[in-house]
Amino acid sequence: MIRPINNEIHIATNLLTKSQCKTLVDLAMQYTAIHGWTTDRHKEYKTTDIDIGICGGDMFDACNDHLKTTILPLMAQLFQLPISDLAIEDLFLAKYSATKGEQNMLPKHKDDSELSFVITLNEGFKGGGTRFIDDNVTVSPTNCGAGVFFCGNRLHSGVEVVEGERYILAGFVRVFPSTPESTAKLKSLLKQAEDH
């Protein structure tokens, strides 16, 4: 099911299955047991994460499959853009934890991308979600496999996780318009996001 908040923010439930989400979290645990989490990849708004682009193996393959078969086709549909115009720039699996000394939230910011998404990969935490500051809306999907899709230049924050750990798959998507229609659509989306 898809629920639009407005033209630039959409919520999708049941995007990935519980089994697919569990597989990604399990692969993240295996990867970080050997390589650890990175905490300094994003210059200004640092996340505790795994860069999917360099992790390789089963996690890379699974995420690429989800991008090709589910995530990017849905983004193209939601934002009325040709899928050939969409390119993933940064894909990462992030962890937010209520444990003292670990990252539990992300301050307000804008992504360096035309489009972005956040997909919840687990249950059993409290708090968390994406807060859209200018819209005064918080999207807090607590069921795994649910996601939010939005224009990356909308001011937003990662809501504090107050209990447990929350794992998300997040992506920054670039748009390279190939037609006058997609150029106009992108300009319209970006202008609407800037006006908020």
PDB file of C-alpha atoms in Angstrom:
ATOM      1  CA  MET A   1       0.000   0.000   0.000  1.00  0.00           C
ATOM      2  CA  ILE A   2       1.233   3.513  -0.873  1.00  0.00           C
ATOM      3  CA  ARG A   3       0.145   6.578   1.071  1.00  0.00           C
ATOM      4  CA  PRO A   4       1.196  10.036  -0.148  1.00  0.00           C
ATOM      5  CA  ILE A   5       1.795  12.751   2.457  1.00  0.00           C
ATOM      6  CA  ASN A   6       2.173  15.229  -0.431  1.00  0.00           C
ATOM      7  CA  ASN A   7       3.800  15.256  -3.891  1.00  0.00           C
ATOM      8  CA  GLU A   8       7.278  14.852  -2.418  1.00  0.00           C
ATOM      9  CA  ILE A   9       6.743  12.438   0.512  1.00  0.00           C
ATOM     10  CA  HIS A  10       5.317   8.929   0.124  1.00  0.00           C
ATOM     11  CA  ILE A  11       4.971   6.035   2.572  1.00  0.00           C
ATOM     12  CA  ALA A  12       5.070   2.451   1.306  1.00  0.00           C
ATOM     13  CA  THR A  13       4.135  -0.496   3.502  1.00  0.00           C
ATOM     14  CA  ASN A  14       5.282  -4.062   2.838  1.00  0.00           C
ATOM     15  CA  LEU A  15       8.020  -2.943   0.456  1.00  0.00           C
ATOM     16  CA  LEU A  16      10.298  -5.770   1.589  1.00  0.00           C
ATOM     17  CA  THR A  17       9.191  -8.957   3.335  1.00  0.00           C
ATOM     18  CA  LYS A  18      10.094  -9.744   6.942  1.00  0.00           C
ATOM     19  CA  SER A  19      12.377 -12.478   5.660  1.00  0.00           C
ATOM     20  CA  GLN A  20      14.184 -10.099   3.285  1.00  0.00           C
ATOM     21  CA  CYS A  21      14.628  -7.561   6.080  1.00  0.00           C
ATOM     22  CA  LYS A  22      15.922 -10.201   8.491  1.00  0.00           C
ATOM     23  CA  THR A  23      18.416 -11.385   5.877  1.00  0.00           C
ATOM     24  CA  LEU A  24      19.788  -7.846   5.461  1.00  0.00           C
ATOM     25  CA  VAL A  25      20.129  -7.329   9.230  1.00  0.00           C
ATOM     26  CA  ASP A  26      21.785 -10.756   9.642  1.00  0.00           C
ATOM     27  CA  LEU A  27      24.228  -9.957   6.825  1.00  0.00           C
ATOM     28  CA  ALA A  28      24.969  -6.598   8.469  1.00  0.00           C
ATOM     29  CA  MET A  29      25.758  -8.338  11.765  1.00  0.00           C
ATOM     30  CA  GLN A  30      28.096 -10.759   9.999  1.00  0.00           C
ATOM     31  CA  TYR A  31      29.814  -7.936   8.107  1.00  0.00           C
ATOM     32  CA  THR A  32      30.250  -5.653  11.133  1.00  0.00           C
ATOM     33  CA  ALA A  33      31.549  -8.528  13.283  1.00  0.00           C
ATOM     34  CA  ILE A  34      34.572  -8.530  10.951  1.00  0.00           C
ATOM     35  CA  HIS A  35      34.794  -4.965   9.599  1.00  0.00           C
ATOM     36  CA  GLY A  36      32.891  -2.892  12.174  1.00  0.00           C
ATOM     37  CA  TRP A  37      30.508  -0.011  11.524  1.00  0.00           C
ATOM     38  CA  THR A  38      31.712   3.180   9.843  1.00  0.00           C
ATOM     39  CA  THR A  39      30.875   6.460  11.556  1.00  0.00           C
ATOM     40  CA  ASP A  40      32.536   9.103   9.409  1.00  0.00           C
ATOM     41  CA  ARG A  41      31.489   8.562   5.781  1.00  0.00           C
ATOM     42  CA  HIS A  42      29.033  11.454   5.617  1.00  0.00           C
ATOM     43  CA  LYS A  43      30.948  14.653   6.332  1.00  0.00           C
ATOM     44  CA  GLU A  44      28.424  16.826   8.137  1.00  0.00           C
ATOM     45  CA  TYR A  45      25.688  14.408   9.226  1.00  0.00           C
ATOM     46  CA  LYS A  46      27.497  11.262  10.221  1.00  0.00           C
ATOM     47  CA  THR A  47      25.693   7.950  10.455  1.00  0.00           C
ATOM     48  CA  THR A  48      26.675   4.616  11.970  1.00  0.00           C
ATOM     49  CA  ASP A  49      26.478   2.556   8.805  1.00  0.00           C
ATOM     50  CA  ILE A  50      27.763   0.094   6.219  1.00  0.00           C
ATOM     51  CA  ASP A  51      28.501   1.385   2.716  1.00  0.00           C
ATOM     52  CA  ILE A  52      26.709  -1.159   0.517  1.00  0.00           C
ATOM     53  CA  GLY A  53      28.738  -0.037  -2.507  1.00  0.00           C
ATOM     54  CA  ILE A  54      31.956  -1.430  -1.037  1.00  0.00           C
ATOM     55  CA  CYS A  55      30.808  -4.258   1.235  1.00  0.00           C
ATOM     56  CA  GLY A  56      30.534  -6.841  -1.549  1.00  0.00           C
ATOM     57  CA  GLY A  57      29.238 -10.362  -1.109  1.00  0.00           C
ATOM     58  CA  ASP A  58      25.682 -11.440  -0.362  1.00  0.00           C
ATOM     59  CA  MET A  59      24.684  -8.071   1.135  1.00  0.00           C
ATOM     60  CA  PHE A  60      25.715  -6.180  -2.003  1.00  0.00           C
ATOM     61  CA  ASP A  61      23.880  -8.692  -4.209  1.00  0.00           C
ATOM     62  CA  ALA A  62      20.699  -8.644  -2.095  1.00  0.00           C
ATOM     63  CA  CYS A  63      20.563  -4.842  -1.973  1.00  0.00           C
ATOM     64  CA  ASN A  64      21.167  -4.544  -5.711  1.00  0.00           C
ATOM     65  CA  ASP A  65      18.344  -7.010  -6.325  1.00  0.00           C
ATOM     66  CA  HIS A  66      15.970  -4.982  -4.097  1.00  0.00           C
ATOM     67  CA  LEU A  67      16.986  -1.786  -5.910  1.00  0.00           C
ATOM     68  CA  LYS A  68      16.350  -3.222  -9.374  1.00  0.00           C
ATOM     69  CA  THR A  69      13.157  -5.152  -8.667  1.00  0.00           C
ATOM     70  CA  THR A  70      11.393  -3.052  -6.036  1.00  0.00           C
ATOM     71  CA  ILE A  71      12.882   0.240  -4.837  1.00  0.00           C
ATOM     72  CA  LEU A  72      13.835   2.097  -8.029  1.00  0.00           C
ATOM     73  CA  PRO A  73      10.732   0.996  -9.988  1.00  0.00           C
ATOM     74  CA  LEU A  74       8.549   2.274  -7.146  1.00  0.00           C
ATOM     75  CA  MET A  75      10.471   5.562  -6.972  1.00  0.00           C
ATOM     76  CA  ALA A  76      10.014   6.047 -10.712  1.00  0.00           C
ATOM     77  CA  GLN A  77       6.275   5.453 -10.318  1.00  0.00           C
ATOM     78  CA  LEU A  78       5.857   7.689  -7.262  1.00  0.00           C
ATOM     79  CA  PHE A  79       7.757  10.640  -8.704  1.00  0.00           C
ATOM     80  CA  GLN A  80       6.542  10.068 -12.291  1.00  0.00           C
ATOM     81  CA  LEU A  81      10.042   9.777 -13.741  1.00  0.00           C
ATOM     82  CA  PRO A  82      11.477   7.218 -16.180  1.00  0.00           C
ATOM     83  CA  ILE A  83      13.393   4.559 -14.265  1.00  0.00           C
ATOM     84  CA  SER A  84      16.276   5.058 -16.694  1.00  0.00           C
ATOM     85  CA  ASP A  85      16.673   8.587 -15.246  1.00  0.00           C
ATOM     86  CA  LEU A  86      17.365   7.263 -11.724  1.00  0.00           C
ATOM     87  CA  ALA A  87      20.838   6.360 -10.434  1.00  0.00           C
ATOM     88  CA  ILE A  88      21.760   5.299  -6.917  1.00  0.00           C
ATOM     89  CA  GLU A  89      24.546   7.464  -5.543  1.00  0.00           C
ATOM     90  CA  ASP A  90      24.846   6.195  -1.979  1.00  0.00           C
ATOM     91  CA  LEU A  91      23.237   3.117  -0.464  1.00  0.00           C
ATOM     92  CA  PHE A  92      23.861   2.273   3.166  1.00  0.00           C
ATOM     93  CA  LEU A  93      22.517   0.204   6.023  1.00  0.00           C
ATOM     94  CA  ALA A  94      22.428   2.363   9.163  1.00  0.00           C
ATOM     95  CA  LYS A  95      22.016   1.568  12.836  1.00  0.00           C
ATOM     96  CA  TYR A  96      20.430   3.775  15.499  1.00  0.00           C
ATOM     97  CA  SER A  97      20.654   2.587  19.094  1.00  0.00           C
ATOM     98  CA  ALA A  98      19.298   3.694  22.466  1.00  0.00           C
ATOM     99  CA  THR A  99      22.484   2.313  24.088  1.00  0.00           C
ATOM    100  CA  LYS A 100      24.432   5.088  25.816  1.00  0.00           C
ATOM    101  CA  GLY A 101      27.321   6.332  23.700  1.00  0.00           C
ATOM    102  CA  GLU A 102      25.872   5.088  20.404  1.00  0.00           C
ATOM    103  CA  GLN A 103      24.119   7.127  17.715  1.00  0.00           C
ATOM    104  CA  ASN A 104      20.403   7.348  18.479  1.00  0.00           C
ATOM    105  CA  MET A 105      19.254  10.111  16.082  1.00  0.00           C
ATOM    106  CA  LEU A 106      20.311  12.404  13.247  1.00  0.00           C
ATOM    107  CA  PRO A 107      19.957  16.210  13.439  1.00  0.00           C
ATOM    108  CA  LYS A 108      17.958  18.165  10.895  1.00  0.00           C
ATOM    109  CA  HIS A 109      19.575  18.269   7.473  1.00  0.00           C
ATOM    110  CA  LYS A 110      19.040  17.996   3.744  1.00  0.00           C
ATOM    111  CA  ASP A 111      20.424  15.080   1.738  1.00  0.00           C
ATOM    112  CA  ASP A 112      22.804  15.673  -1.129  1.00  0.00           C
ATOM    113  CA  SER A 113      20.423  14.014  -3.588  1.00  0.00           C
ATOM    114  CA  GLU A 114      17.342  14.772  -5.604  1.00  0.00           C
ATOM    115  CA  LEU A 115      15.479  11.782  -4.150  1.00  0.00           C
ATOM    116  CA  SER A 116      15.993   9.718  -0.998  1.00  0.00           C
ATOM    117  CA  PHE A 117      14.475   6.709   0.736  1.00  0.00           C
ATOM    118  CA  VAL A 118      14.550   5.064   4.159  1.00  0.00           C
ATOM    119  CA  ILE A 119      13.325   1.495   4.690  1.00  0.00           C
ATOM    120  CA  THR A 120      12.828   0.039   8.176  1.00  0.00           C
ATOM    121  CA  LEU A 121      14.506  -3.375   8.509  1.00  0.00           C
ATOM    122  CA  ASN A 122      13.509  -4.523  11.987  1.00  0.00           C
ATOM    123  CA  GLU A 123      10.956  -4.304  14.775  1.00  0.00           C
ATOM    124  CA  GLY A 124      11.275  -4.243  18.555  1.00  0.00           C
ATOM    125  CA  PHE A 125      12.518  -0.667  19.042  1.00  0.00           C
ATOM    126  CA  LYS A 126      10.795   2.477  20.306  1.00  0.00           C
ATOM    127  CA  GLY A 127      11.090   5.920  18.790  1.00  0.00           C
ATOM    128  CA  GLY A 128      12.837   6.460  15.493  1.00  0.00           C
ATOM    129  CA  GLY A 129      11.462   7.628  12.178  1.00  0.00           C
ATOM    130  CA  THR A 130      11.932  10.527   9.802  1.00  0.00           C
ATOM    131  CA  ARG A 131      10.747  13.990  10.815  1.00  0.00           C
ATOM    132  CA  PHE A 132       9.974  16.425   7.997  1.00  0.00           C
ATOM    133  CA  ILE A 133      10.580  19.744   9.708  1.00  0.00           C
ATOM    134  CA  ASP A 134       8.771  22.225   7.461  1.00  0.00           C
ATOM    135  CA  ASP A 135       5.790  19.900   6.995  1.00  0.00           C
ATOM    136  CA  ASN A 136       5.505  19.195  10.735  1.00  0.00           C
ATOM    137  CA  VAL A 137       5.150  15.487   9.892  1.00  0.00           C
ATOM    138  CA  THR A 138       6.895  12.484  11.408  1.00  0.00           C
ATOM    139  CA  VAL A 139       6.883   9.185   9.525  1.00  0.00           C
ATOM    140  CA  SER A 140       7.587   6.358  11.970  1.00  0.00           C
ATOM    141  CA  PRO A 141       7.061   2.981  10.337  1.00  0.00           C
ATOM    142  CA  THR A 142       7.630   0.354  13.005  1.00  0.00           C
ATOM    143  CA  ASN A 143       6.948  -2.668  10.808  1.00  0.00           C
ATOM    144  CA  CYS A 144       9.922  -4.003   8.910  1.00  0.00           C
ATOM    145  CA  GLY A 145       9.771  -3.553   5.168  1.00  0.00           C
ATOM    146  CA  ALA A 146       7.972  -0.188   5.305  1.00  0.00           C
ATOM    147  CA  GLY A 147       9.645   2.813   3.731  1.00  0.00           C
ATOM    148  CA  VAL A 148       9.434   6.521   3.099  1.00  0.00           C
ATOM    149  CA  PHE A 149      10.395   8.103  -0.231  1.00  0.00           C
ATOM    150  CA  PHE A 150      11.021  11.836  -0.523  1.00  0.00           C
ATOM    151  CA  CYS A 151      12.865  14.683  -2.215  1.00  0.00           C
ATOM    152  CA  GLY A 152      16.304  14.685  -0.623  1.00  0.00           C
ATOM    153  CA  ASN A 153      16.457  18.456  -0.332  1.00  0.00           C
ATOM    154  CA  ARG A 154      13.515  18.535   2.098  1.00  0.00           C
ATOM    155  CA  LEU A 155      14.657  19.484   5.598  1.00  0.00           C
ATOM    156  CA  HIS A 156      14.337  16.375   7.769  1.00  0.00           C
ATOM    157  CA  SER A 157      15.843  14.611  10.770  1.00  0.00           C
ATOM    158  CA  GLY A 158      16.228  11.116  12.165  1.00  0.00           C
ATOM    159  CA  VAL A 159      14.009  10.840  15.253  1.00  0.00           C
ATOM    160  CA  GLU A 160      15.643   9.572  18.444  1.00  0.00           C
ATOM    161  CA  VAL A 161      15.473   5.846  19.151  1.00  0.00           C
ATOM    162  CA  VAL A 162      14.630   5.608  22.866  1.00  0.00           C
ATOM    163  CA  GLU A 163      14.624   1.824  23.290  1.00  0.00           C
ATOM    164  CA  GLY A 164      16.359  -0.970  21.410  1.00  0.00           C
ATOM    165  CA  GLU A 165      18.062  -0.732  18.032  1.00  0.00           C
ATOM    166  CA  ARG A 166      16.667   0.379  14.694  1.00  0.00           C
ATOM    167  CA  TYR A 167      18.179  -0.734  11.389  1.00  0.00           C
ATOM    168  CA  ILE A 168      17.377   1.013   8.129  1.00  0.00           C
ATOM    169  CA  LEU A 169      18.344   0.745   4.489  1.00  0.00           C
ATOM    170  CA  ALA A 170      18.797   4.279   3.166  1.00  0.00           C
ATOM    171  CA  GLY A 171      19.611   5.567  -0.275  1.00  0.00           C
ATOM    172  CA  PHE A 172      20.420   8.789  -2.090  1.00  0.00           C
ATOM    173  CA  VAL A 173      19.191   8.765  -5.680  1.00  0.00           C
ATOM    174  CA  ARG A 174      20.318  11.108  -8.440  1.00  0.00           C
ATOM    175  CA  VAL A 175      17.971  12.072 -11.265  1.00  0.00           C
ATOM    176  CA  PHE A 176      19.403  12.557 -14.757  1.00  0.00           C
ATOM    177  CA  PRO A 177      16.451  13.785 -16.853  1.00  0.00           C
ATOM    178  CA  SER A 178      16.367  12.291 -20.348  1.00  0.00           C
ATOM    179  CA  THR A 179      13.300  14.066 -21.712  1.00  0.00           C
ATOM    180  CA  PRO A 180      11.808  17.558 -21.485  1.00  0.00           C
ATOM    181  CA  GLU A 181       8.961  16.041 -19.440  1.00  0.00           C
ATOM    182  CA  SER A 182      11.264  14.519 -16.839  1.00  0.00           C
ATOM    183  CA  THR A 183      13.305  17.756 -16.706  1.00  0.00           C
ATOM    184  CA  ALA A 184      10.107  19.697 -15.985  1.00  0.00           C
ATOM    185  CA  LYS A 185       8.946  17.104 -13.413  1.00  0.00           C
ATOM    186  CA  LEU A 186      12.265  17.260 -11.566  1.00  0.00           C
ATOM    187  CA  LYS A 187      12.272  21.070 -11.532  1.00  0.00           C
ATOM    188  CA  SER A 188       8.729  21.042 -10.153  1.00  0.00           C
ATOM    189  CA  LEU A 189       9.581  18.548  -7.395  1.00  0.00           C
ATOM    190  CA  LEU A 190      12.681  20.483  -6.359  1.00  0.00           C
ATOM    191  CA  LYS A 191      10.830  23.805  -6.355  1.00  0.00           C
ATOM    192  CA  GLN A 192       8.012  22.418  -4.214  1.00  0.00           C
ATOM    193  CA  ALA A 193      10.555  21.014  -1.754  1.00  0.00           C
ATOM    194  CA  GLU A 194      12.443  24.343  -1.609  1.00  0.00           C
ATOM    195  CA  ASP A 195       9.221  26.273  -0.971  1.00  0.00           C
ATOM    196  CA  HIS A 196       8.745  24.395   2.315  1.00  0.00           C
TER     197      HIS A 196
END
